[in-house]
Tab-separated table of C-alpha atoms in Angstrom:
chain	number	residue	atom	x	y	z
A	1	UNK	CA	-1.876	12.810	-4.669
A	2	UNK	CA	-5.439	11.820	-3.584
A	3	UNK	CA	-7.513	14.814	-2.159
A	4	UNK	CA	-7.199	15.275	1.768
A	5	UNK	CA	-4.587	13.215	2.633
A	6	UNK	CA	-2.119	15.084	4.408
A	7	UNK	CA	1.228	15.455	2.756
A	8	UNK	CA	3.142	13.921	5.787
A	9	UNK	CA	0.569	10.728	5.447
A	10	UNK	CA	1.144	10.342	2.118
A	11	UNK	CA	4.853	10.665	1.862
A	12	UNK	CA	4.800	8.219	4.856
A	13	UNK	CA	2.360	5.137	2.629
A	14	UNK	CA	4.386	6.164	-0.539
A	15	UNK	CA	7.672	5.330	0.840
A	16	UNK	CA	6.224	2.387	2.682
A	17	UNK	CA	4.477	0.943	0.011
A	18	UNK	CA	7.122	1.494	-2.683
A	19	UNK	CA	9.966	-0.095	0.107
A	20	UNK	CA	7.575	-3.469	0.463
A	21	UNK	CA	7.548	-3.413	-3.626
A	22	UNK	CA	11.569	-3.124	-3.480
A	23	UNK	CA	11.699	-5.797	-0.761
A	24	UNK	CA	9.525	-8.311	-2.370
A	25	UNK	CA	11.422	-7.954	-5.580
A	26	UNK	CA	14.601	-8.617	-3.508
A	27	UNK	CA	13.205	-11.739	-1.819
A	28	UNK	CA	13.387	-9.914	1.374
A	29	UNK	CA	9.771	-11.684	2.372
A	30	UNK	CA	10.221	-10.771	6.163
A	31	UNK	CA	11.187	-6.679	5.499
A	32	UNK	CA	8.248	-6.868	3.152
A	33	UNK	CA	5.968	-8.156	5.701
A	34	UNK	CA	7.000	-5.878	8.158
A	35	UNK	CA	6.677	-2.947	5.574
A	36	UNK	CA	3.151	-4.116	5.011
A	37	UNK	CA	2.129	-4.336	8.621
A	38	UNK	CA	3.604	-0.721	9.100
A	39	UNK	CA	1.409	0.583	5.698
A	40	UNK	CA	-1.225	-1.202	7.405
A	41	UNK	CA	-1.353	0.407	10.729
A	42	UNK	CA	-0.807	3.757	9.374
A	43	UNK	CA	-3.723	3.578	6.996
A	44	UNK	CA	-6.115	2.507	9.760
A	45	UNK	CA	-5.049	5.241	11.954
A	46	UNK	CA	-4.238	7.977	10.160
A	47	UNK	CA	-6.740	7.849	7.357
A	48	UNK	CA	-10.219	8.728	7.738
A	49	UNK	CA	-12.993	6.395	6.834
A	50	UNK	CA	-12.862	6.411	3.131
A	51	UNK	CA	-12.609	4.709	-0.571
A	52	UNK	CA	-8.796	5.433	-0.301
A	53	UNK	CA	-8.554	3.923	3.232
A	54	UNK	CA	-10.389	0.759	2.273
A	55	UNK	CA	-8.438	0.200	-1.209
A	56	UNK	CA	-4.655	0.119	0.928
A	57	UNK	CA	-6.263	-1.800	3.629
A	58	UNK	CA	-7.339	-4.299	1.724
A	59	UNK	CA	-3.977	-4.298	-0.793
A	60	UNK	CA	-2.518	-4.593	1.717
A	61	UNK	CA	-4.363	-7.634	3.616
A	62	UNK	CA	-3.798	-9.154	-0.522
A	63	UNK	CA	-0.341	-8.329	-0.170
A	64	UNK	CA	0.261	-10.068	3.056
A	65	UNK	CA	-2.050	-12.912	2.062
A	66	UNK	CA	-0.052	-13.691	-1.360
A	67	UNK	CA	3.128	-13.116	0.743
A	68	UNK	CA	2.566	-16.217	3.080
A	69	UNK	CA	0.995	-18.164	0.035
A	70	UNK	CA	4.445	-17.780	-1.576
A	71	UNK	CA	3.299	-15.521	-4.317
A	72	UNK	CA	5.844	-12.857	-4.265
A	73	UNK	CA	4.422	-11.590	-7.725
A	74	UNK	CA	1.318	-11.325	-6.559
A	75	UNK	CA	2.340	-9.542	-4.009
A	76	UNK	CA	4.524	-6.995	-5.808
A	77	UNK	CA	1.475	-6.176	-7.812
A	78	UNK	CA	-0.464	-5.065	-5.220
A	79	UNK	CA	1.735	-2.936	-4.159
A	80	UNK	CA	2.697	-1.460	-7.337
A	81	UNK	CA	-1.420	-1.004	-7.736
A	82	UNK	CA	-1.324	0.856	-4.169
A	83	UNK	CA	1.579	3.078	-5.408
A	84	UNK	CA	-0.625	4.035	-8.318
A	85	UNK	CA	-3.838	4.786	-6.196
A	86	UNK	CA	-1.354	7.045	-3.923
A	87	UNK	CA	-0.353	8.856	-7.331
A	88	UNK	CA	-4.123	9.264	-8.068
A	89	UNK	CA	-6.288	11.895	-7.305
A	90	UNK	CA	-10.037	11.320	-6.481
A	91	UNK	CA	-11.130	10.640	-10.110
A	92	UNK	CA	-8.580	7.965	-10.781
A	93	UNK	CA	-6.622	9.824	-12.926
A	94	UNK	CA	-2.508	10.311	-12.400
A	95	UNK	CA	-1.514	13.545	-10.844
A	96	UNK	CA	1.101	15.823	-12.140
């Protein structure tokens, strides 16, 4: 888990994040965008200005984008790359 991100913040993008994943795989484009939107909105709230903050914003702004360009694997990667940066601590490395 990344350095100072509260546990309750980063259960809440982990499940959100891995949930869009599930839902893209599943062709369930609308639940993913919604699960997107929510990951979204809770990183620009709850997170403070940071490298963390501005690598799920912008996977998930990809995410979204490759969503309504009808590239659901493209959008499952960046998700799966956002689940991995929430497994990370601050040197990049998996925790564990």
């Amino acid at each position: 888990m990344p350095e100072d991100l509260p546990t309750d913040v980063h259960a809440v993008l982990t499940q959100l994040v891995e949930a869009g994943e599930t839902a893209v795989v599943s062709a369930e484009f609308d639940t993913a965008r919604r699960t997107v939107a929510t990951a979204e909105t809770v990183s620009r709230n709850k997170l403070p200005e940071s490298e963390l903050r501005a690598q799920l914003l912008h996977g998930c702004e990809r995410a979204r984008s490759t969503l309504a360009d009808d590239r659901p694997d493209a959008a499952a990667e960046y998700l799966r790359a956002m689940t991995r940066r929430l497994g990370s601590d601050d040197h990049g490395t998996p925790s564990g």
